[in-house]
PDB file of C-alpha atoms and ligand atoms in Angstrom:
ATOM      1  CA  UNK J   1       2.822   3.737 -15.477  1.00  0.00           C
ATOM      2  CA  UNK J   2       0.786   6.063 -13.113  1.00  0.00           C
ATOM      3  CA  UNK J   3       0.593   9.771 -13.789  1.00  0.00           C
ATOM      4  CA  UNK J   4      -0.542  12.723 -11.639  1.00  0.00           C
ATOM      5  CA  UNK J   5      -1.646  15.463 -13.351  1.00  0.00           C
ATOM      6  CA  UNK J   6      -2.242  18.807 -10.939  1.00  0.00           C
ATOM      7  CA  UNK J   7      -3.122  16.279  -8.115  1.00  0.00           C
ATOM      8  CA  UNK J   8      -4.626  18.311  -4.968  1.00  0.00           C
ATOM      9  CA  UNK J   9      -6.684  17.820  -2.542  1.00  0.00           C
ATOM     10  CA  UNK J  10      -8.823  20.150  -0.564  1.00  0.00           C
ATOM     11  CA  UNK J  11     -11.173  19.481   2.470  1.00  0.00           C
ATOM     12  CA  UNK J  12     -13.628  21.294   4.527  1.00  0.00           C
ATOM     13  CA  UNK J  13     -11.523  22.456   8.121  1.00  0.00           C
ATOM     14  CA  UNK J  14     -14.616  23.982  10.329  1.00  0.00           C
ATOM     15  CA  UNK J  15     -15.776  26.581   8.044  1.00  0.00           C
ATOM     16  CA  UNK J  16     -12.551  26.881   6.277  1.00  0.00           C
ATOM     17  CA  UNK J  17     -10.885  25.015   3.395  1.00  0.00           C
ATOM     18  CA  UNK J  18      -7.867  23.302   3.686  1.00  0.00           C
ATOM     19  CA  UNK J  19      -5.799  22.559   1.222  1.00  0.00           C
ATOM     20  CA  UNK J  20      -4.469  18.861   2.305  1.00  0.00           C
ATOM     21  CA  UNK J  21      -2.356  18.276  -0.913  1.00  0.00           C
ATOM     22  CA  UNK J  22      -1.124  20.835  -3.340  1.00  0.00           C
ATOM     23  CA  UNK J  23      -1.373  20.162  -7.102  1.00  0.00           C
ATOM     24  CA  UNK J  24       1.285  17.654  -7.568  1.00  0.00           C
ATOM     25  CA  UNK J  25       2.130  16.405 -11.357  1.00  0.00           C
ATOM     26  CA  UNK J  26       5.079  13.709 -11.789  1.00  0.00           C
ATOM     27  CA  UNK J  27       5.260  10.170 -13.512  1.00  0.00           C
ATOM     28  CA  UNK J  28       6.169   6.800 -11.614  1.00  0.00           C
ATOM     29  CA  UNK J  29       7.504   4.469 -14.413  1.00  0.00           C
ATOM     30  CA  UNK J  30       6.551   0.432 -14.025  1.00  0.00           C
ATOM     31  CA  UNK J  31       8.373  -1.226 -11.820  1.00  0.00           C
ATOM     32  CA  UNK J  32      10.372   2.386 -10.018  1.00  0.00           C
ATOM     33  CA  UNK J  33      10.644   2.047  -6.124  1.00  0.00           C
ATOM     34  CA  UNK J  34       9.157   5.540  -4.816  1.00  0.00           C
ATOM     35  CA  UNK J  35       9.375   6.749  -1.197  1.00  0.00           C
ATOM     36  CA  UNK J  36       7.189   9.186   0.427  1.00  0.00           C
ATOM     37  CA  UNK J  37       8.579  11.400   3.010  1.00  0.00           C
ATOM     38  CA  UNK J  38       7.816  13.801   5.045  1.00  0.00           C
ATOM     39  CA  UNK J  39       6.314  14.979   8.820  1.00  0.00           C
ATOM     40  CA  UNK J  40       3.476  13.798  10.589  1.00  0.00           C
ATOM     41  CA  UNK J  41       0.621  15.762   9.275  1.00  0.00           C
ATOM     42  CA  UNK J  42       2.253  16.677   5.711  1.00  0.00           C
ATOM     43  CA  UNK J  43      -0.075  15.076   3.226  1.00  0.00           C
ATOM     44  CA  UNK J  44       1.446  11.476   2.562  1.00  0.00           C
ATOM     45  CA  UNK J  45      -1.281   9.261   3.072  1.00  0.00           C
ATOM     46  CA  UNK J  46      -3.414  11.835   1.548  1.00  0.00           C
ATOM     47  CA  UNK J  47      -1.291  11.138  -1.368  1.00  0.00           C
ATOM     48  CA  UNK J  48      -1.496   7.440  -1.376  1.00  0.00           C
ATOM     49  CA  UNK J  49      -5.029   7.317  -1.081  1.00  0.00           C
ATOM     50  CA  UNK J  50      -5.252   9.215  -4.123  1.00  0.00           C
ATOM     51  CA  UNK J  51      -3.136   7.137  -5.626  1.00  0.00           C
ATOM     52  CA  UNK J  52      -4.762   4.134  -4.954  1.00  0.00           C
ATOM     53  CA  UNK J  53      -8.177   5.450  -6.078  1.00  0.00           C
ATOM     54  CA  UNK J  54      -9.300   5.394  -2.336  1.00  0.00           C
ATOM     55  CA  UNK J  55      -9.862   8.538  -2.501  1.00  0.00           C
ATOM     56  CA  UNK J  56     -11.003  11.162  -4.771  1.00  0.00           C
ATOM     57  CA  UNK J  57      -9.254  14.655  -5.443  1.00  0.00           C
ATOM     58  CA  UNK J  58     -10.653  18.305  -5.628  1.00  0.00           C
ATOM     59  CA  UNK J  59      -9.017  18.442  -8.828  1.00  0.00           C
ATOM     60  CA  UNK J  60      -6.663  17.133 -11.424  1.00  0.00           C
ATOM     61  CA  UNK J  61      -6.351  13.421 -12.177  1.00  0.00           C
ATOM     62  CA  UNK J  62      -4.437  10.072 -11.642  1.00  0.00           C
ATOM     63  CA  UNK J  63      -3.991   8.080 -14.994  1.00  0.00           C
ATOM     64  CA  UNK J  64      -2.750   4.574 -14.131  1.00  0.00           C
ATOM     65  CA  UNK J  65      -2.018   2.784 -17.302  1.00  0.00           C
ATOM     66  CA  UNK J  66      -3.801   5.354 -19.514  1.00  0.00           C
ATOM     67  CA  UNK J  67      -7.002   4.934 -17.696  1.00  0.00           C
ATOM     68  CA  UNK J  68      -7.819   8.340 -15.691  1.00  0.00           C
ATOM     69  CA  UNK J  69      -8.925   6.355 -12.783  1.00  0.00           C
ATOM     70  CA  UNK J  70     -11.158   9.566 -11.112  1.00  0.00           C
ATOM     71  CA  UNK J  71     -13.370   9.483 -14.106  1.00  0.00           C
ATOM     72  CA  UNK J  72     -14.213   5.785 -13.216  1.00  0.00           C
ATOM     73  CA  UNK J  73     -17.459   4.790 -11.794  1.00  0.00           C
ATOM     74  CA  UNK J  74     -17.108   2.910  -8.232  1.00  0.00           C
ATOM     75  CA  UNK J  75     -17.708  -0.579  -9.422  1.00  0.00           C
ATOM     76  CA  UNK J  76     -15.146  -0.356 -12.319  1.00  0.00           C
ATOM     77  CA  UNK J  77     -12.755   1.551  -9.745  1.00  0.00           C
ATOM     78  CA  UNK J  78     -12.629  -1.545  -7.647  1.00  0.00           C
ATOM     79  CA  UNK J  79     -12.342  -3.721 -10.196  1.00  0.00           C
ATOM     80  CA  UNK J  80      -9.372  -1.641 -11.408  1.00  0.00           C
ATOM     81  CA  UNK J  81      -7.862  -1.291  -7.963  1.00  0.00           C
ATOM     82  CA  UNK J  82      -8.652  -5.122  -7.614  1.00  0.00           C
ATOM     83  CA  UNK J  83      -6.584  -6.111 -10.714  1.00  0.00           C
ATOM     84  CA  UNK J  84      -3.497  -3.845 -10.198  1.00  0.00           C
ATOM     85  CA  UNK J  85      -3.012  -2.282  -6.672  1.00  0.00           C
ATOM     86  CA  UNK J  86      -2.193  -3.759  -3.014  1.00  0.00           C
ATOM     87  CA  UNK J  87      -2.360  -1.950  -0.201  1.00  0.00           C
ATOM     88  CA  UNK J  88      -0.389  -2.768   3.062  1.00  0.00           C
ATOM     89  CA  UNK J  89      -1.526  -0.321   6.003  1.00  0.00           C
ATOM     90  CA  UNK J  90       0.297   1.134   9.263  1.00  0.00           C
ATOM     91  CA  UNK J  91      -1.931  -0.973  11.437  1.00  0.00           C
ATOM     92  CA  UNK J  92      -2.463  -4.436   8.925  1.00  0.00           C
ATOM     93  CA  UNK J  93      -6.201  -3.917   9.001  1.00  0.00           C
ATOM     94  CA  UNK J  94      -6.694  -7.804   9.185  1.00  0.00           C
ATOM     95  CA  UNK J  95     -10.202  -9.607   9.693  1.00  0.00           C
ATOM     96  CA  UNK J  96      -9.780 -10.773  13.578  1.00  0.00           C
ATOM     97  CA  UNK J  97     -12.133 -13.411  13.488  1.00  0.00           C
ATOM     98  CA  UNK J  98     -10.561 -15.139  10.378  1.00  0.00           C
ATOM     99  CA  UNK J  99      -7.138 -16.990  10.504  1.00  0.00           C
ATOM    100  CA  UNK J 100      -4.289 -15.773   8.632  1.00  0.00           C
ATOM    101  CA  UNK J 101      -5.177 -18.300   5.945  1.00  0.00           C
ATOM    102  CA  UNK J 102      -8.133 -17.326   5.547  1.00  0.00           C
ATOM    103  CA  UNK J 103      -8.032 -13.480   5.609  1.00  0.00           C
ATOM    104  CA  UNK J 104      -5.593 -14.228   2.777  1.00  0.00           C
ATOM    105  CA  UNK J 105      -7.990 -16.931   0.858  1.00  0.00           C
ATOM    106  CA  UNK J 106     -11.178 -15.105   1.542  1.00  0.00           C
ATOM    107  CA  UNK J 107     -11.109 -12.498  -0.606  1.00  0.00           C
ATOM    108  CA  UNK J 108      -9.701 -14.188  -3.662  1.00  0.00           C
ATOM    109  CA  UNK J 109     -12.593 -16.698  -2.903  1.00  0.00           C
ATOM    110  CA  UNK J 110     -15.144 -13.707  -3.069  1.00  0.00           C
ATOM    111  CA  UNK J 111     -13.471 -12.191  -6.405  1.00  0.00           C
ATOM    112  CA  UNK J 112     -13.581 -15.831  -7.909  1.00  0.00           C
ATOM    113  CA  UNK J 113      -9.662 -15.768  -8.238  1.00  0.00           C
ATOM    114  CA  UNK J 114      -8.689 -20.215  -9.041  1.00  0.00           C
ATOM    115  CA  UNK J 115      -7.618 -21.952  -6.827  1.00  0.00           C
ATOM    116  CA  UNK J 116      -7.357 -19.810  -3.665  1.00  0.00           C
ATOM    117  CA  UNK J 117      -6.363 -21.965  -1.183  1.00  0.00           C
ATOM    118  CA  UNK J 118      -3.631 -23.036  -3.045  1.00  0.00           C
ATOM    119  CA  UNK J 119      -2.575 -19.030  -3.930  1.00  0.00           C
ATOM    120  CA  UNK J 120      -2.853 -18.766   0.109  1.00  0.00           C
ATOM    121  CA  UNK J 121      -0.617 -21.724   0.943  1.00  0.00           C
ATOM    122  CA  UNK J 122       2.042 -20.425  -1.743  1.00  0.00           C
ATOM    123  CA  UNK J 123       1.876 -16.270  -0.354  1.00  0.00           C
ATOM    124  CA  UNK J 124       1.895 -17.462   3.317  1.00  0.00           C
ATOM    125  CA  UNK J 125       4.791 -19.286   1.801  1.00  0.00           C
ATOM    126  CA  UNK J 126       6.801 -16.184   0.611  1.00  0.00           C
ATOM    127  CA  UNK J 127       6.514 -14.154   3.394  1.00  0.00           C
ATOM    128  CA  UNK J 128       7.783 -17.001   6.029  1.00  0.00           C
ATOM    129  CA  UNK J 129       4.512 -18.028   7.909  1.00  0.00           C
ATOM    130  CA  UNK J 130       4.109 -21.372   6.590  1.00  0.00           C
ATOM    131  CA  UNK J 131       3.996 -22.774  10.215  1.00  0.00           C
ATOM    132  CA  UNK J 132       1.391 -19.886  11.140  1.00  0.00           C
ATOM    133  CA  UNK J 133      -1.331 -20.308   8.424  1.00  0.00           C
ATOM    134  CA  UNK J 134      -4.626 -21.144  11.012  1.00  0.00           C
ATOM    135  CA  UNK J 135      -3.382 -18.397  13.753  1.00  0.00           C
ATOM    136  CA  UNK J 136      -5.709 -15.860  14.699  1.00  0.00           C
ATOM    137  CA  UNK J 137      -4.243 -12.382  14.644  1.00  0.00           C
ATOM    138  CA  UNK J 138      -4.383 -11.505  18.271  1.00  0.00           C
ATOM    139  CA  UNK J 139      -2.443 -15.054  18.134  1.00  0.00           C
ATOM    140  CA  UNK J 140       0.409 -12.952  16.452  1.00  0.00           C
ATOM    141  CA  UNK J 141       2.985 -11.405  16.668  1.00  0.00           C
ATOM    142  CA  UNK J 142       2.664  -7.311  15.125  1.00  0.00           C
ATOM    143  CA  UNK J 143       5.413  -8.711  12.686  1.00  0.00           C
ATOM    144  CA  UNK J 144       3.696 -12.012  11.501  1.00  0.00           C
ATOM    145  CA  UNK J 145      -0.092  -9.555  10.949  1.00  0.00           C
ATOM    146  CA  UNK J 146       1.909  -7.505   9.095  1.00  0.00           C
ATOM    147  CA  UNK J 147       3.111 -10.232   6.751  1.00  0.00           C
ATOM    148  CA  UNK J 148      -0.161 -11.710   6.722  1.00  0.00           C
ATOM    149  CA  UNK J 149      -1.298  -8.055   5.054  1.00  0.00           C
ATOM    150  CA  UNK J 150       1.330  -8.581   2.553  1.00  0.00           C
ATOM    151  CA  UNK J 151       0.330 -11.684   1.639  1.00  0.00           C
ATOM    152  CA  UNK J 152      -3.244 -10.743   1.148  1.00  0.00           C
ATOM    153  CA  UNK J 153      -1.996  -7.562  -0.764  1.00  0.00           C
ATOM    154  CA  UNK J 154      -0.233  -9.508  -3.203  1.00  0.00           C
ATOM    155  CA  UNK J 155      -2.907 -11.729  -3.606  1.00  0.00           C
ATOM    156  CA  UNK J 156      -4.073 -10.908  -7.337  1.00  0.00           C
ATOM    157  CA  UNK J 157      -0.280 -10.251  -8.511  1.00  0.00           C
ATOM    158  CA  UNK J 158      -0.797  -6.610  -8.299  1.00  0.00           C
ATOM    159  CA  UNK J 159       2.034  -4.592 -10.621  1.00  0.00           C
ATOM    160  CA  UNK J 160       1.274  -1.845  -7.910  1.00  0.00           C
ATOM    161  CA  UNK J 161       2.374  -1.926  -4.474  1.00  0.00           C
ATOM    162  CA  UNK J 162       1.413   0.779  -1.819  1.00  0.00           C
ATOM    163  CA  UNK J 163       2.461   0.634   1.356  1.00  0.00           C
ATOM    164  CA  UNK J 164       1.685   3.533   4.136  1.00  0.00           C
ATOM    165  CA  UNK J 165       4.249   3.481   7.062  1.00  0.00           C
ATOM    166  CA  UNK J 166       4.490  -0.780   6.915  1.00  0.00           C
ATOM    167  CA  UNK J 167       6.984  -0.778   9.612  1.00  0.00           C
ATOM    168  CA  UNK J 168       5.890   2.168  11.281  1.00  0.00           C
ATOM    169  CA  UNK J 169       4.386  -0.297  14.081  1.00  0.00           C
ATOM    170  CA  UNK J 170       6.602  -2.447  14.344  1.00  0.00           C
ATOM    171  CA  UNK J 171       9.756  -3.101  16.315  1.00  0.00           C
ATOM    172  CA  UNK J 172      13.578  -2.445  14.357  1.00  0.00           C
ATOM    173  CA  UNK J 173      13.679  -6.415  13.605  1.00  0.00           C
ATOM    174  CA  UNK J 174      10.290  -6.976  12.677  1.00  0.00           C
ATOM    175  CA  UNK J 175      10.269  -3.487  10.881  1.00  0.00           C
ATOM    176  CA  UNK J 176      13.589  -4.955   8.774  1.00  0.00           C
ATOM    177  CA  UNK J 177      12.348  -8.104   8.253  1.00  0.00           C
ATOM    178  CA  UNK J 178       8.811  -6.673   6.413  1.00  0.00           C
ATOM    179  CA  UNK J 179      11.107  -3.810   4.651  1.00  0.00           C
ATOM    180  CA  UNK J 180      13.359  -6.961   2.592  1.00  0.00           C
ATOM    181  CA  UNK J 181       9.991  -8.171   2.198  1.00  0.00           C
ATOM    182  CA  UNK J 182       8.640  -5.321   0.361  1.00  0.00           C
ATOM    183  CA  UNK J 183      12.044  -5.092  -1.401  1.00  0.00           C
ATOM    184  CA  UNK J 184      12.152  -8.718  -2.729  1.00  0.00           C
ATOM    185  CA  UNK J 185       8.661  -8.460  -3.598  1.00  0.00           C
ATOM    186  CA  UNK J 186       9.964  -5.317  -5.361  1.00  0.00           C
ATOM    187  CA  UNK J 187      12.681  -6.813  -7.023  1.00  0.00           C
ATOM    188  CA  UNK J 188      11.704 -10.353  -7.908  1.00  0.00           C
ATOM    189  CA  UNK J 189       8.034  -9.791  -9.388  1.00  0.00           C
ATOM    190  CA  UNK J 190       8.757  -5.858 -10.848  1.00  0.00           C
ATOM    191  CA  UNK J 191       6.484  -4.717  -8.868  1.00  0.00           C
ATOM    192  CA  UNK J 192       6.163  -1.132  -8.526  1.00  0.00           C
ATOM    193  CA  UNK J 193       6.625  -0.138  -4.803  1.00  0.00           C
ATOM    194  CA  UNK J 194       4.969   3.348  -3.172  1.00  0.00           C
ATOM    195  CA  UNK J 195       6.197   3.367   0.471  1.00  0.00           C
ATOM    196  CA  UNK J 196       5.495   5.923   2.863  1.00  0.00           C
ATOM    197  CA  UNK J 197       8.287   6.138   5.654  1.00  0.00           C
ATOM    198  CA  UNK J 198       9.791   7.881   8.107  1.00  0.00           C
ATOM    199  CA  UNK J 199      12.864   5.496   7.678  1.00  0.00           C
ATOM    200  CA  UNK J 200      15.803   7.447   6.205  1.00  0.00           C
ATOM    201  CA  UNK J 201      17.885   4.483   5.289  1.00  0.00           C
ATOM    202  CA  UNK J 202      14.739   2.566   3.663  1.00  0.00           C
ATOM    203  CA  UNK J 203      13.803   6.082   1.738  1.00  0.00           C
ATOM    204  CA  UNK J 204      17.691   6.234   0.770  1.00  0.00           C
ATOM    205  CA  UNK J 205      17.345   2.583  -0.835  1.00  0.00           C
ATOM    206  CA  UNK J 206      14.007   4.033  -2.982  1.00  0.00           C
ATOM    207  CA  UNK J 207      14.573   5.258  -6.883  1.00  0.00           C
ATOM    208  CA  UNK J 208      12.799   8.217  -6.487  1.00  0.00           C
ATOM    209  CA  UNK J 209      12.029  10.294  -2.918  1.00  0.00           C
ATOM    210  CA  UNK J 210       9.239  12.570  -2.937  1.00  0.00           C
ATOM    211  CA  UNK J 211       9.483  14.815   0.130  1.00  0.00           C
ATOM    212  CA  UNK J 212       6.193  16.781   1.734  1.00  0.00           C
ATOM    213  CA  UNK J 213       5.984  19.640   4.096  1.00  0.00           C
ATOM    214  CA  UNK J 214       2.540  20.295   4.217  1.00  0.00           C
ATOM    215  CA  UNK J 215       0.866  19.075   1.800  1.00  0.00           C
ATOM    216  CA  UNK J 216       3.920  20.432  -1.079  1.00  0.00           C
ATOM    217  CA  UNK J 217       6.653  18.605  -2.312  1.00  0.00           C
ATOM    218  CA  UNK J 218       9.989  20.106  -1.438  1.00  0.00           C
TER     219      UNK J 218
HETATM  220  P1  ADP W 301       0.496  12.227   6.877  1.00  0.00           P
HETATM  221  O1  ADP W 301       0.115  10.891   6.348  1.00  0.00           O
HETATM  222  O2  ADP W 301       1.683  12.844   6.186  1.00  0.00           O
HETATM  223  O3  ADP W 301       0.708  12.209   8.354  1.00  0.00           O
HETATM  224  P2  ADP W 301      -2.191  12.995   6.113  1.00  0.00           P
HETATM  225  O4  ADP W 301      -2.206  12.869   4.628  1.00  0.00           O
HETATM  226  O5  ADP W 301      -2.845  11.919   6.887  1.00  0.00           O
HETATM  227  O6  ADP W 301      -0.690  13.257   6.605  1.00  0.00           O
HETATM  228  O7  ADP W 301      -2.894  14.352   6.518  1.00  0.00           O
HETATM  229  C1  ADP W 301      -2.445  15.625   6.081  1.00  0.00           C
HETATM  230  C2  ADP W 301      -3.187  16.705   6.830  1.00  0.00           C
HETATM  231  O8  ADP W 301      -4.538  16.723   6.430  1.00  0.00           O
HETATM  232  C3  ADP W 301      -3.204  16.497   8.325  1.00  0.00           C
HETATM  233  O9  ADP W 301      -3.091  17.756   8.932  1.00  0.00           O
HETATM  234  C4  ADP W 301      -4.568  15.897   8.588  1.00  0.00           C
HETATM  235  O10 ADP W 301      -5.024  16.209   9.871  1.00  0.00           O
HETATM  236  C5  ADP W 301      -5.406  16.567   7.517  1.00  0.00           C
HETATM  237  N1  ADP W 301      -6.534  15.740   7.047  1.00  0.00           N
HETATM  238  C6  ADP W 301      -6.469  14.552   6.440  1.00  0.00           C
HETATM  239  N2  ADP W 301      -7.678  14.110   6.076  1.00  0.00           N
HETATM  240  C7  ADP W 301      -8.553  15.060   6.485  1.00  0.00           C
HETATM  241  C8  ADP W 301      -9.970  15.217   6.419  1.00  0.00           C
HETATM  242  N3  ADP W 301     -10.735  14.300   5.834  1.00  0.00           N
HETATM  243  N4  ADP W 301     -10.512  16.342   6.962  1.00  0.00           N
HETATM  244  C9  ADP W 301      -9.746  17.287   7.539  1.00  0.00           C
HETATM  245  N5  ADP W 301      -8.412  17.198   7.616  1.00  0.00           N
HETATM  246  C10 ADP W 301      -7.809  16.110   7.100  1.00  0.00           C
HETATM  247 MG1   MG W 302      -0.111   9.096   7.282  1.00  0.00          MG
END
């Protein structure tokens, strides 16, 4: 379960604060499909990185399993963040000069995860790019990077899923194709699923919408 208690977040604008995110409180339950809407500019991926301990906020906390996850230090953040959250990002954020089997095994490799080149094989597996595994990803298609970032995001069998506009570069069939992705994913492992999107149809398939307008949920 992750809990936001009076979540905000406020940042230094030229000489004047901003406030980014208004104190937010609400409860996700295991396993609940949220979706994060809202305009350009209205605090979403503010919101996610908070949520995903990338971030820190001006005040309040997150609580992720009982654990109040701002008053960790950095190493046993990432260790946190390493056991239970994956992050899929607008633009896949994939290691160029690695193929997609490897920006998938590499990691694992470096947290000592077993058998990682097996775990690759098996996630390329699941999200279709069997036939793909020792591509670059400028040999790629926007569509097949993106499911390479899934795979490496579900790498440690995180119950947390957080995904900041997946499909927001990609074209309507390659955009569908990642969204029954995420919703599988969502579905057959229990995995909780954040996902920010302008998408009204994927949004209307979430549990729970949370809408912004800057930086307040309306
Ligand atoms: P969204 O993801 O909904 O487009 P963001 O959460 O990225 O919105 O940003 C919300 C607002 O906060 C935007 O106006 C953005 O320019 C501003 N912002 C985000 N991060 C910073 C920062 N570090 N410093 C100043 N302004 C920021
Ligand atoms: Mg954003």
């Amino acid at each position: 379960m992750i809990e936001l208690r009076a979540v905000s977040k406020t940042v230094q604008s030229g000489a004047e604060p901003l406030t980014i995110l208004h104190p937010l409180t609400t409860t996700i339950p295991d396993g609940q499909f949220v979706a994060i809407v809202g305009p350009s500019g209205s605090g979403k991926s503010t919101l996610l990185g908070l949520l995903a301990g990338l971030d820190a906020p001006t005040s309040g906390s997150v609580v992720i399993d009982g654990v109040d996850i701002t008053a960790l230090g950095e190493d046993d953040l990432a260790k946190l963040r390493g056991e239970k959250i994956g992050f899929v990002f607008q633009f896949f954020h994939l290691i160029p000069s690695l193929t997609a089997y490897e920006n998938v095994a590499v990691p694992m490799e470096i947290r000592g995860t077993p058998n990682p080149g097996a775990r690759a094989r098996a996630l390329l597996d699941e999200v279709g790019l069997t036939g793909r595994a020792h591509h670059y990803p400028s040999q790629l298609s926007g569509g097949e990077q993106q499911r390479v970032a899934l795979a490496r995001a579900l790498a440690n069998d995180p119950p947390i899923l957080l995904a900041d506009e997946p499909t927001g570069n990609l074209d309507t069939k390659n955009g569908r194709h990642i969204m029954d992705l995420l919703r599988t994913i969502h579905q057959e492992r229990n995995t909780t699923l954040i996902l920010v999107t302008h998408d009204q149809e994927l949004a209307a398939m979430a549990d729970v919408r949370i809408a912004l307008r800057d930086g307040r949920v309306v």
